[in-house]
Amino acid sequence: MQANTPDANGAKGTIVFINASAALKGFAASGAFAMACQAKTGLAQSMARELMPQGIHVVNVPIDAAVGWRQGDGSPAHRLAGTTTDDNMADPDRTAEMYLQLYRQHRSAWAFEVVLRPWNAKW
């Protein structure tokens, strides 16, 4: 990382932690998973405090949703589960766009944490 040349914005790279909703809230019967997710958030925070002053962007992205995908015929996979709403799950392409936006952020306005969830999530 020390030899990494800054880009046009002065940044030296981006580290993205992909996390689960358990990073924000624990659920019954999933204590070990919640502990691991919250530990990952703590690691991301520590790394951000250490690396961001060196020009390395660190981001924690809890995804508070199931991630949908398309079947071979182009239909949404979650339709097979009985849902009729096309956008009630996180779309992998839109999720990837968010990661790219985080990567492209100017260092004067870096985000540390972005929570992704679909529009109709109950939280």
Coordinates of C-alpha atoms in Angstrom, one line a residue:
M1 CA 0.0 0.0 0.0
Q2 CA 2.9 2.4 0.6
A3 CA 4.0 2.2 -3.0
N4 CA 0.5 2.8 -4.3
T5 CA 0.4 5.9 -6.6
P6 CA -2.5 8.3 -5.9
D7 CA -5.1 8.7 -8.6
A8 CA -6.3 12.0 -10.0
N9 CA -8.4 12.6 -6.9
G10 CA -5.4 11.9 -4.6
A11 CA -6.8 8.5 -3.4
K12 CA -4.7 5.4 -3.2
G13 CA -7.4 2.8 -3.5
T14 CA -10.6 1.6 -1.9
I15 CA -11.3 -1.3 0.4
V16 CA -15.0 -2.3 0.6
F17 CA -16.3 -4.6 3.3
I18 CA -19.5 -6.4 2.2
N19 CA -21.5 -7.1 5.3
A20 CA -24.9 -8.4 6.3
S21 CA -27.8 -6.8 8.2
A22 CA -26.5 -8.6 11.2
A23 CA -23.7 -6.0 11.3
L24 CA -26.4 -3.5 12.4
K25 CA -28.8 -5.8 14.4
G26 CA -28.7 -9.2 15.9
F27 CA -31.4 -11.8 15.4
A28 CA -32.6 -14.6 17.6
A29 CA -30.7 -17.8 17.2
S30 CA -27.9 -16.2 15.2
G31 CA -25.6 -14.8 17.9
A32 CA -22.4 -16.2 16.4
F33 CA -23.2 -14.7 13.0
A34 CA -24.2 -11.3 14.4
M35 CA -20.9 -11.3 16.4
A36 CA -18.9 -12.1 13.3
C37 CA -20.6 -9.3 11.3
Q38 CA -20.3 -6.7 14.0
A39 CA -16.6 -7.7 14.4
K40 CA -16.1 -7.1 10.7
T41 CA -17.7 -3.6 11.2
G42 CA -15.2 -2.9 14.0
L43 CA -12.3 -4.0 11.8
A44 CA -13.5 -1.8 9.0
Q45 CA -13.8 1.2 11.4
S46 CA -10.3 0.6 12.7
M47 CA -8.9 0.2 9.2
A48 CA -10.7 3.4 8.1
R49 CA -9.2 5.4 11.0
E50 CA -5.7 4.1 10.1
L51 CA -5.8 4.1 6.3
M52 CA -8.1 7.0 5.3
P53 CA -5.5 9.6 6.4
Q54 CA -3.1 7.8 4.1
G55 CA -5.4 8.2 1.1
I56 CA -7.0 4.7 1.2
H57 CA -10.8 4.8 1.2
V58 CA -12.4 2.1 3.5
V59 CA -16.1 1.4 3.3
N60 CA -18.5 -0.9 5.2
V61 CA -21.6 -1.9 3.2
P62 CA -24.2 -3.9 5.2
I63 CA -26.8 -5.3 2.8
D64 CA -30.1 -5.5 4.6
A65 CA -31.8 -7.6 1.9
A66 CA -31.7 -10.8 0.0
V67 CA -29.8 -10.4 -3.2
G68 CA -31.9 -11.4 -6.3
W69 CA -30.7 -12.8 -9.6
R70 CA -32.1 -13.6 -13.0
Q71 CA -32.9 -17.2 -14.1
G72 CA -31.7 -18.5 -17.5
D73 CA -34.9 -17.3 -19.1
G74 CA -34.5 -13.8 -17.7
S75 CA -37.2 -14.0 -15.1
P76 CA -36.4 -13.0 -11.5
A77 CA -35.4 -15.9 -9.3
H78 CA -37.6 -14.7 -6.4
R79 CA -40.7 -15.2 -8.5
L80 CA -40.2 -18.9 -7.9
A81 CA -40.5 -18.2 -4.2
G82 CA -44.1 -16.8 -4.7
T83 CA -43.4 -13.1 -4.8
T84 CA -44.8 -10.9 -7.5
T85 CA -42.9 -7.7 -7.0
D86 CA -39.9 -7.3 -9.4
D87 CA -37.8 -5.1 -7.2
N88 CA -38.3 -6.4 -3.6
M89 CA -34.8 -7.8 -3.5
A90 CA -31.4 -6.1 -3.9
D91 CA -30.5 -6.3 -7.6
P92 CA -26.9 -7.4 -8.1
D93 CA -26.3 -5.0 -10.9
R94 CA -27.6 -2.0 -8.9
T95 CA -25.5 -3.2 -6.0
A96 CA -22.4 -3.3 -8.1
E97 CA -23.2 0.3 -9.3
M98 CA -23.2 1.4 -5.7
Y99 CA -19.8 -0.1 -5.1
L100 CA -18.5 1.7 -8.2
Q101 CA -20.0 5.0 -6.9
L102 CA -18.2 4.4 -3.6
Y103 CA -14.9 3.7 -5.5
R104 CA -15.3 6.9 -7.5
Q105 CA -16.1 9.2 -4.5
H106 CA -13.8 12.2 -4.2
R107 CA -11.7 12.0 -1.0
S108 CA -13.2 15.3 0.3
A109 CA -16.5 13.5 0.7
W110 CA -15.8 9.8 1.4
A111 CA -18.6 7.8 2.9
F112 CA -17.6 5.2 5.5
E113 CA -20.9 3.2 5.7
V114 CA -23.7 2.8 3.2
V115 CA -26.6 0.5 4.1
L116 CA -28.3 -1.1 1.1
R117 CA -31.9 -2.2 1.2
P118 CA -34.8 -2.3 -1.2
W119 CA -37.4 0.4 -1.2
N120 CA -40.0 -1.7 0.5
A121 CA -37.9 -3.2 3.3
K122 CA -39.3 -3.1 6.8
W123 CA -36.8 -1.7 9.1

